[in-house]
mmCIF file of C-alpha atoms and ligand atoms in Angstrom:
data_model
loop_
_atom_site.group_PDB
_atom_site.id
_atom_site.type_symbol
_atom_site.label_atom_id
_atom_site.label_comp_id
_atom_site.label_asym_id
_atom_site.label_seq_id
_atom_site.Cartn_x
_atom_site.Cartn_y
_atom_site.Cartn_z
ATOM 1 C CA MET A 1 -76.393 41.679 242.336
ATOM 2 C CA ILE A 2 -74.103 43.640 244.449
ATOM 3 C CA LYS A 3 -76.329 46.491 245.805
ATOM 4 C CA LYS A 4 -74.465 48.213 248.475
ATOM 5 C CA CYS A 5 -70.930 50.247 248.578
ATOM 6 C CA LEU A 6 -69.615 51.179 251.815
ATOM 7 C CA PHE A 7 -67.092 54.042 252.109
ATOM 8 C CA PRO A 8 -64.905 54.322 255.013
ATOM 9 C CA ALA A 9 -64.586 57.719 255.616
ATOM 10 C CA ALA A 10 -63.689 58.280 259.135
ATOM 11 C CA GLY A 11 -60.107 58.718 258.735
ATOM 12 C CA TYR A 12 -58.056 62.092 259.644
ATOM 13 C CA GLY A 13 -56.420 62.278 256.296
ATOM 14 C CA THR A 14 -53.525 63.589 258.121
ATOM 15 C CA ARG A 15 -51.025 63.203 254.789
ATOM 16 C CA PHE A 16 -53.119 66.160 253.612
ATOM 17 C CA LEU A 17 -52.881 68.608 256.527
ATOM 18 C CA PRO A 18 -53.646 71.465 257.029
ATOM 19 C CA ALA A 19 -56.352 71.446 254.401
ATOM 20 C CA THR A 20 -57.938 68.310 256.084
ATOM 21 C CA LYS A 21 -58.120 70.104 259.409
ATOM 22 C CA ALA A 22 -61.687 71.115 259.001
ATOM 23 C CA ILE A 23 -62.639 69.265 255.849
ATOM 24 C CA PRO A 24 -63.230 65.563 255.430
ATOM 25 C CA LYS A 25 -60.294 64.392 253.019
ATOM 26 C CA GLU A 26 -63.218 62.943 250.811
ATOM 27 C CA MET A 27 -64.148 66.151 249.918
ATOM 28 C CA LEU A 28 -61.280 67.553 248.596
ATOM 29 C CA PRO A 29 -62.014 68.161 244.817
ATOM 30 C CA ILE A 30 -60.562 67.107 241.561
ATOM 31 C CA LEU A 31 -61.145 69.770 239.534
ATOM 32 C CA ASN A 32 -65.172 70.771 240.762
ATOM 33 C CA LYS A 33 -65.856 67.324 242.309
ATOM 34 C CA PRO A 34 -65.044 65.856 245.405
ATOM 35 C CA LEU A 35 -63.241 62.815 245.577
ATOM 36 C CA ILE A 36 -66.186 60.723 247.547
ATOM 37 C CA GLN A 37 -68.430 61.719 244.418
ATOM 38 C CA TYR A 38 -66.082 59.958 242.008
ATOM 39 C CA GLY A 39 -66.364 57.006 244.117
ATOM 40 C CA VAL A 40 -70.169 57.257 244.331
ATOM 41 C CA GLU A 41 -70.234 57.640 240.358
ATOM 42 C CA GLU A 42 -68.091 54.640 240.136
ATOM 43 C CA ALA A 43 -70.381 52.530 242.376
ATOM 44 C CA ILE A 44 -73.655 53.638 240.149
ATOM 45 C CA GLU A 45 -72.054 52.893 237.182
ATOM 46 C CA ALA A 46 -71.507 49.264 238.644
ATOM 47 C CA GLY A 47 -75.460 48.971 239.028
ATOM 48 C CA ILE A 48 -75.158 50.008 243.097
ATOM 49 C CA THR A 49 -77.420 52.353 244.587
ATOM 50 C CA ASN A 50 -77.111 52.281 248.248
ATOM 51 C CA MET A 51 -74.414 53.952 249.600
ATOM 52 C CA ALA A 52 -72.943 53.381 253.182
ATOM 53 C CA ILE A 53 -70.894 55.760 254.618
ATOM 54 C CA VAL A 54 -68.774 55.280 257.502
ATOM 55 C CA THR A 55 -67.993 58.992 259.013
ATOM 56 C CA GLY A 56 -66.533 60.232 262.302
ATOM 57 C CA ARG A 57 -66.315 63.463 264.118
ATOM 58 C CA GLY A 58 -66.091 66.636 261.748
ATOM 59 C CA LYS A 59 -67.426 64.823 258.722
ATOM 60 C CA ARG A 60 -70.708 66.415 258.193
ATOM 61 C CA ALA A 61 -69.748 67.765 255.173
ATOM 62 C CA LEU A 62 -70.141 64.722 253.501
ATOM 63 C CA GLU A 63 -73.841 64.383 254.574
ATOM 64 C CA ASP A 64 -74.421 67.722 253.774
ATOM 65 C CA HIS A 65 -73.112 67.008 250.178
ATOM 66 C CA PHE A 66 -75.307 64.307 249.525
ATOM 67 C CA ASP A 67 -78.121 66.487 250.329
ATOM 68 C CA ILE A 68 -80.307 69.252 248.885
ATOM 69 C CA SER A 69 -79.227 72.635 249.499
ATOM 70 C CA TYR A 70 -82.399 74.674 249.779
ATOM 71 C CA GLU A 71 -80.989 78.207 249.948
ATOM 72 C CA LEU A 72 -78.400 77.571 247.296
ATOM 73 C CA GLU A 73 -80.971 76.223 244.782
ATOM 74 C CA HIS A 74 -83.431 78.887 245.632
ATOM 75 C CA GLN A 75 -80.804 81.672 244.857
ATOM 76 C CA ILE A 76 -79.577 80.232 241.319
ATOM 77 C CA LYS A 77 -82.751 78.635 240.424
ATOM 78 C CA GLY A 78 -83.529 79.810 236.698
ATOM 79 C CA THR A 79 -79.866 80.915 236.182
ATOM 80 C CA SER A 80 -77.099 79.152 233.908
ATOM 81 C CA LYS A 81 -75.510 78.205 237.472
ATOM 82 C CA GLU A 82 -77.962 76.043 237.613
ATOM 83 C CA ASN A 83 -76.327 73.683 235.396
ATOM 84 C CA TYR A 84 -73.576 73.226 237.904
ATOM 85 C CA LEU A 85 -75.844 71.043 240.165
ATOM 86 C CA LYS A 86 -77.000 68.756 237.251
ATOM 87 C CA GLU A 87 -75.065 66.013 238.188
ATOM 88 C CA ILE A 88 -75.164 66.047 241.664
ATOM 89 C CA ARG A 89 -78.989 66.129 241.529
ATOM 90 C CA MET A 90 -79.222 63.155 239.303
ATOM 91 C CA LEU A 91 -77.022 61.190 241.539
ATOM 92 C CA LEU A 92 -79.304 62.035 244.480
ATOM 93 C CA GLU A 93 -82.292 61.047 242.739
ATOM 94 C CA LYS A 94 -80.891 57.416 241.817
ATOM 95 C CA CYS A 95 -79.380 56.549 245.280
ATOM 96 C CA THR A 96 -79.855 56.324 248.869
ATOM 97 C CA PHE A 97 -77.191 57.090 251.469
ATOM 98 C CA SER A 98 -76.822 55.866 255.157
ATOM 99 C CA TYR A 99 -74.476 56.706 257.412
ATOM 100 C CA THR A 100 -72.699 55.558 260.656
ATOM 101 C CA ARG A 101 -69.828 56.848 263.020
ATOM 102 C CA GLN A 102 -66.613 55.158 263.331
ATOM 103 C CA MET A 103 -66.086 56.509 267.068
ATOM 104 C CA GLU A 104 -62.359 55.272 267.426
ATOM 105 C CA MET A 105 -59.686 54.935 264.659
ATOM 106 C CA ARG A 106 -58.916 51.502 264.803
ATOM 107 C CA GLY A 107 -58.150 50.670 261.420
ATOM 108 C CA LEU A 108 -59.917 49.925 257.787
ATOM 109 C CA GLY A 109 -60.990 46.248 259.239
ATOM 110 C CA HIS A 110 -62.747 47.894 262.110
ATOM 111 C CA ALA A 111 -64.338 50.559 260.031
ATOM 112 C CA ILE A 112 -65.705 47.843 257.655
ATOM 113 C CA LEU A 113 -67.266 45.951 260.821
ATOM 114 C CA THR A 114 -68.811 49.155 262.186
ATOM 115 C CA ALA A 115 -70.853 49.091 258.952
ATOM 116 C CA GLU A 116 -72.376 45.985 259.335
ATOM 117 C CA ASN A 117 -75.592 46.995 260.397
ATOM 118 C CA LEU A 118 -75.802 49.081 257.207
ATOM 119 C CA ILE A 119 -74.899 46.020 255.028
ATOM 120 C CA GLY A 120 -76.454 43.136 256.774
ATOM 121 C CA ASN A 121 -76.098 39.617 255.199
ATOM 122 C CA GLU A 122 -75.123 40.393 251.751
ATOM 123 C CA SER A 123 -72.044 40.788 249.375
ATOM 124 C CA PHE A 124 -71.040 44.273 249.312
ATOM 125 C CA ALA A 125 -68.529 46.413 247.640
ATOM 126 C CA VAL A 126 -66.169 48.755 249.291
ATOM 127 C CA ILE A 127 -64.631 52.208 247.876
ATOM 128 C CA LEU A 128 -61.490 54.086 249.306
ATOM 129 C CA SER A 129 -62.176 57.081 247.928
ATOM 130 C CA ASP A 130 -58.707 58.682 248.013
ATOM 131 C CA ASP A 131 -57.683 55.754 245.383
ATOM 132 C CA LEU A 132 -59.199 57.653 242.605
ATOM 133 C CA CYS A 133 -59.505 55.389 239.392
ATOM 134 C CA ASP A 134 -59.845 56.415 235.726
ATOM 135 C CA ASN A 135 -61.365 54.023 233.500
ATOM 136 C CA ASN A 136 -59.679 55.293 230.409
ATOM 137 C CA GLN A 137 -62.945 55.192 228.059
ATOM 138 C CA ASP A 138 -63.220 51.377 229.546
ATOM 139 C CA ILE A 139 -65.883 50.368 232.182
ATOM 140 C CA GLY A 140 -65.026 51.323 235.821
ATOM 141 C CA VAL A 141 -63.024 49.221 238.331
ATOM 142 C CA LEU A 142 -65.885 48.306 240.571
ATOM 143 C CA LEU A 143 -68.128 47.025 237.195
ATOM 144 C CA GLN A 144 -65.067 45.178 236.174
ATOM 145 C CA MET A 145 -64.883 43.700 239.612
ATOM 146 C CA CYS A 146 -68.906 43.187 239.826
ATOM 147 C CA LYS A 147 -68.394 41.019 236.546
ATOM 148 C CA ILE A 148 -66.024 38.655 238.057
ATOM 149 C CA TYR A 149 -68.020 38.354 241.208
ATOM 150 C CA GLU A 150 -70.810 37.066 239.249
ATOM 151 C CA LYS A 151 -68.592 34.229 238.021
ATOM 152 C CA TYR A 152 -67.117 33.092 241.232
ATOM 153 C CA ARG A 153 -69.199 34.618 244.302
ATOM 154 C CA CYS A 154 -66.399 35.370 246.760
ATOM 155 C CA SER A 155 -64.337 38.042 247.953
ATOM 156 C CA ILE A 156 -62.480 40.119 245.568
ATOM 157 C CA VAL A 157 -59.555 42.528 246.040
ATOM 158 C CA ALA A 158 -58.597 45.076 243.341
ATOM 159 C CA VAL A 159 -54.194 44.853 242.553
ATOM 160 C CA GLU A 160 -52.092 46.906 240.532
ATOM 161 C CA GLU A 161 -48.175 46.370 240.214
ATOM 162 C CA VAL A 162 -46.287 48.866 241.965
ATOM 163 C CA ALA A 163 -42.558 49.649 242.190
ATOM 164 C CA LEU A 164 -40.743 48.019 244.997
ATOM 165 C CA GLU A 165 -39.905 51.188 246.779
ATOM 166 C CA ASP A 166 -43.608 51.671 247.316
ATOM 167 C CA ILE A 167 -44.894 48.248 248.205
ATOM 168 C CA SER A 168 -44.604 48.712 252.221
ATOM 169 C CA LYS A 169 -47.555 51.208 251.890
ATOM 170 C CA TYR A 170 -49.986 48.360 250.700
ATOM 171 C CA GLY A 171 -51.505 45.069 251.404
ATOM 172 C CA VAL A 172 -49.598 42.674 249.097
ATOM 173 C CA ILE A 173 -51.210 39.513 247.706
ATOM 174 C CA GLU A 174 -49.318 36.182 246.644
ATOM 175 C CA GLY A 175 -51.503 34.253 243.987
ATOM 176 C CA ARG A 176 -51.540 32.028 240.825
ATOM 177 C CA GLU A 177 -53.273 33.377 238.021
ATOM 178 C CA VAL A 178 -56.691 31.190 237.348
ATOM 179 C CA GLY A 179 -58.059 33.592 234.611
ATOM 180 C CA ASP A 180 -57.543 36.674 232.788
ATOM 181 C CA ASP A 181 -55.529 39.040 235.373
ATOM 182 C CA VAL A 182 -57.484 36.858 237.897
ATOM 183 C CA PHE A 183 -55.524 35.498 240.654
ATOM 184 C CA MET A 184 -56.448 32.816 243.352
ATOM 185 C CA VAL A 185 -55.033 34.428 246.359
ATOM 186 C CA ASP A 186 -52.769 32.291 248.774
ATOM 187 C CA ASN A 187 -51.403 34.563 251.052
ATOM 188 C CA MET A 188 -51.465 38.396 251.565
ATOM 189 C CA ILE A 189 -49.601 40.668 253.951
ATOM 190 C CA GLU A 190 -50.424 44.147 255.074
ATOM 191 C CA LYS A 191 -47.594 46.691 254.615
ATOM 192 C CA PRO A 192 -44.581 44.275 254.298
ATOM 193 C CA SER A 193 -41.260 45.501 253.896
ATOM 194 C CA GLN A 194 -39.324 45.028 250.315
ATOM 195 C CA GLU A 195 -38.062 41.718 251.897
ATOM 196 C CA GLU A 196 -40.900 40.408 253.227
ATOM 197 C CA ALA A 197 -43.278 41.595 250.171
ATOM 198 C CA PRO A 198 -44.507 37.854 248.285
ATOM 199 C CA SER A 199 -44.872 39.963 244.808
ATOM 200 C CA ASN A 200 -45.344 43.330 243.573
ATOM 201 C CA LEU A 201 -49.246 43.122 243.464
ATOM 202 C CA ALA A 202 -50.485 45.663 245.802
ATOM 203 C CA ILE A 203 -54.049 45.793 246.902
ATOM 204 C CA ILE A 204 -55.846 49.277 245.891
ATOM 205 C CA GLY A 205 -59.230 50.601 247.539
ATOM 206 C CA ARG A 206 -61.587 48.686 245.734
ATOM 207 C CA TYR A 207 -62.811 45.443 247.211
ATOM 208 C CA ILE A 208 -66.020 43.263 247.025
ATOM 209 C CA LEU A 209 -66.604 41.354 250.274
ATOM 210 C CA THR A 210 -69.015 38.288 251.097
ATOM 211 C CA PRO A 211 -70.963 39.103 254.536
ATOM 212 C CA ASP A 212 -68.863 36.163 256.761
ATOM 213 C CA ILE A 213 -65.962 38.976 256.652
ATOM 214 C CA PHE A 214 -67.882 40.421 259.534
ATOM 215 C CA ASP A 215 -67.471 37.273 261.653
ATOM 216 C CA ILE A 216 -63.983 37.027 260.548
ATOM 217 C CA LEU A 217 -63.256 40.552 261.542
ATOM 218 C CA ARG A 218 -64.970 40.538 264.790
ATOM 219 C CA GLU A 219 -62.126 37.629 265.923
ATOM 220 C CA THR A 220 -59.237 39.830 263.948
ATOM 221 C CA LYS A 221 -56.751 41.010 266.365
ATOM 222 C CA PRO A 222 -54.907 44.346 265.978
ATOM 223 C CA GLY A 223 -52.038 43.715 263.062
ATOM 224 C CA LYS A 224 -49.737 46.142 261.457
ATOM 225 C CA ASN A 225 -49.586 49.518 263.147
ATOM 226 C CA GLY A 226 -51.835 48.130 266.144
ATOM 227 C CA GLU A 227 -54.980 48.336 263.613
ATOM 228 C CA ILE A 228 -57.447 45.740 262.684
ATOM 229 C CA GLN A 229 -56.747 45.298 259.335
ATOM 230 C CA ILE A 230 -59.098 44.053 256.594
ATOM 231 C CA THR A 231 -55.970 42.265 254.861
ATOM 232 C CA ASP A 232 -55.363 40.054 257.803
ATOM 233 C CA ALA A 233 -59.419 39.208 257.769
ATOM 234 C CA LEU A 234 -59.306 38.387 253.931
ATOM 235 C CA LEU A 235 -56.173 36.104 254.895
ATOM 236 C CA GLU A 236 -58.575 34.116 257.406
ATOM 237 C CA GLN A 237 -61.307 34.132 254.765
ATOM 238 C CA CYS A 238 -58.759 32.771 252.271
ATOM 239 C CA LYS A 239 -57.797 29.997 254.055
ATOM 240 C CA LYS A 240 -61.342 28.944 255.007
ATOM 241 C CA GLY A 241 -62.589 29.552 251.416
ATOM 242 C CA MET A 242 -61.248 31.435 248.587
ATOM 243 C CA VAL A 243 -60.418 34.925 247.716
ATOM 244 C CA LEU A 244 -59.449 36.357 244.318
ATOM 245 C CA ALA A 245 -57.489 39.480 243.345
ATOM 246 C CA TYR A 246 -58.037 41.352 240.146
ATOM 247 C CA LYS A 247 -55.490 43.386 237.983
ATOM 248 C CA PHE A 248 -58.014 46.069 237.073
ATOM 249 C CA ARG A 249 -57.997 47.896 233.655
ATOM 250 C CA GLY A 250 -57.393 51.805 234.307
ATOM 251 C CA GLU A 251 -55.493 54.106 236.011
ATOM 252 C CA ARG A 252 -55.187 54.716 239.681
ATOM 253 C CA TYR A 253 -54.547 57.817 241.452
ATOM 254 C CA ASP A 254 -53.358 58.078 245.100
ATOM 255 C CA CYS A 255 -55.096 61.295 246.006
ATOM 256 C CA GLY A 256 -54.270 60.945 249.749
ATOM 257 C CA SER A 257 -50.963 62.258 248.575
ATOM 258 C CA ILE A 258 -50.094 65.256 247.237
ATOM 259 C CA ASP A 259 -48.166 63.713 244.265
ATOM 260 C CA GLY A 260 -51.036 61.624 243.307
ATOM 261 C CA PHE A 261 -53.635 64.455 243.439
ATOM 262 C CA VAL A 262 -51.728 66.840 241.656
ATOM 263 C CA ARG A 263 -51.190 63.910 238.973
ATOM 264 C CA ALA A 264 -54.937 63.396 238.910
ATOM 265 C CA THR A 265 -55.859 66.846 238.566
ATOM 266 C CA ASN A 266 -53.546 67.634 235.775
ATOM 267 C CA VAL A 267 -55.097 64.179 233.473
ATOM 268 C CA PHE A 268 -58.454 65.406 234.793
ATOM 269 C CA TYR A 269 -57.974 68.601 233.396
ATOM 270 C CA GLN A 270 -56.334 67.581 230.107
ATOM 271 C CA LYS A 271 -59.597 65.480 229.537
ATOM 272 C CA ILE A 272 -61.867 68.131 229.773
ATOM 273 C CA GLN A 273 -59.750 70.121 227.442
ATOM 274 C CA GLY A 274 -60.246 67.529 225.104
ATOM 275 C CA ASN A 275 -56.705 66.568 224.786
HETATM 276 C C1 LIG B 301 -55.352 50.513 253.061
HETATM 277 C C2 LIG B 301 -55.408 49.095 253.386
HETATM 278 C C3 LIG B 301 -54.008 48.474 252.263
HETATM 279 C C4 LIG B 301 -54.335 48.862 250.945
HETATM 280 C C5 LIG B 301 -54.907 50.328 251.073
HETATM 281 C C6 LIG B 301 -55.270 50.942 249.546
HETATM 282 O O1 LIG B 301 -54.204 51.187 253.674
HETATM 283 O O2 LIG B 301 -55.026 48.743 254.562
HETATM 284 O O3 LIG B 301 -54.033 47.281 252.348
HETATM 285 O O4 LIG B 301 -53.489 48.545 250.302
HETATM 286 O O5 LIG B 301 -55.626 51.008 251.868
HETATM 287 O O6 LIG B 301 -55.042 52.134 249.218
HETATM 288 P P1 LIG B 301 -54.295 52.775 253.740
HETATM 289 O O7 LIG B 301 -53.896 53.614 252.881
HETATM 290 O O8 LIG B 301 -55.434 53.165 254.453
HETATM 291 O O9 LIG B 301 -53.183 52.954 255.155
#
């Protein structure tokens, strides 16, 4: 039912400099696979085949990654190395990729609004690929959210409980539980101080958004850090109608931080070792 997934990928990745000086942060690999490919695979698992990517200057590696590389493929044709391309080839057969550029960095809300033409008038998913989600043998987070969307047909944000000292890194919700791990949102604040935080439920990089979000974003004034925040637009949507928060099953790694990146690398490595 949700057919499109949006990947905001225009950010500078400053937390990972100098690695991200010439390489998009979405291309940093966990083992041998770039972060964005994990995101695309999670979307495919949720039945989504149209990927919409918001890029920016210096992000061409993203487009090249989701394309055929004739020279390389010719070189390794018929050798055992061809196996390494099996996964990405299958993915390219299944999906379409469209791109648009965000010319100025004016926040996540602005990045999402930039993709309006790629999405159109339908509900869509959003994945921030530096939040890598591991489903621990369960279904993926986006598929879990799509199932909830089928029931409620409104915008949904994924949340997890975080420690108080980390709360100011996130959008934070306040809500009451209306179903198993599903909360009706009453309030949400972008990157609150510990005193302001209405709960310990932090939004992580998975969203399902209904298309009226675009009209709201157009009217949303810059908020925290002078940026147009998706959290502010969602709060508006929540006042006009309803927004849900879903405490997902699985483990999330903040691969935009060195700590999260290393933890994810270790966990994924243990997995391929069969531990
Ligand atoms: C963005 C959102 C924030 C959310 C976070 C999840 O912040 O603005 O609400 O909690 O992603 O990763 P950013 O990490 O881009 O500063």
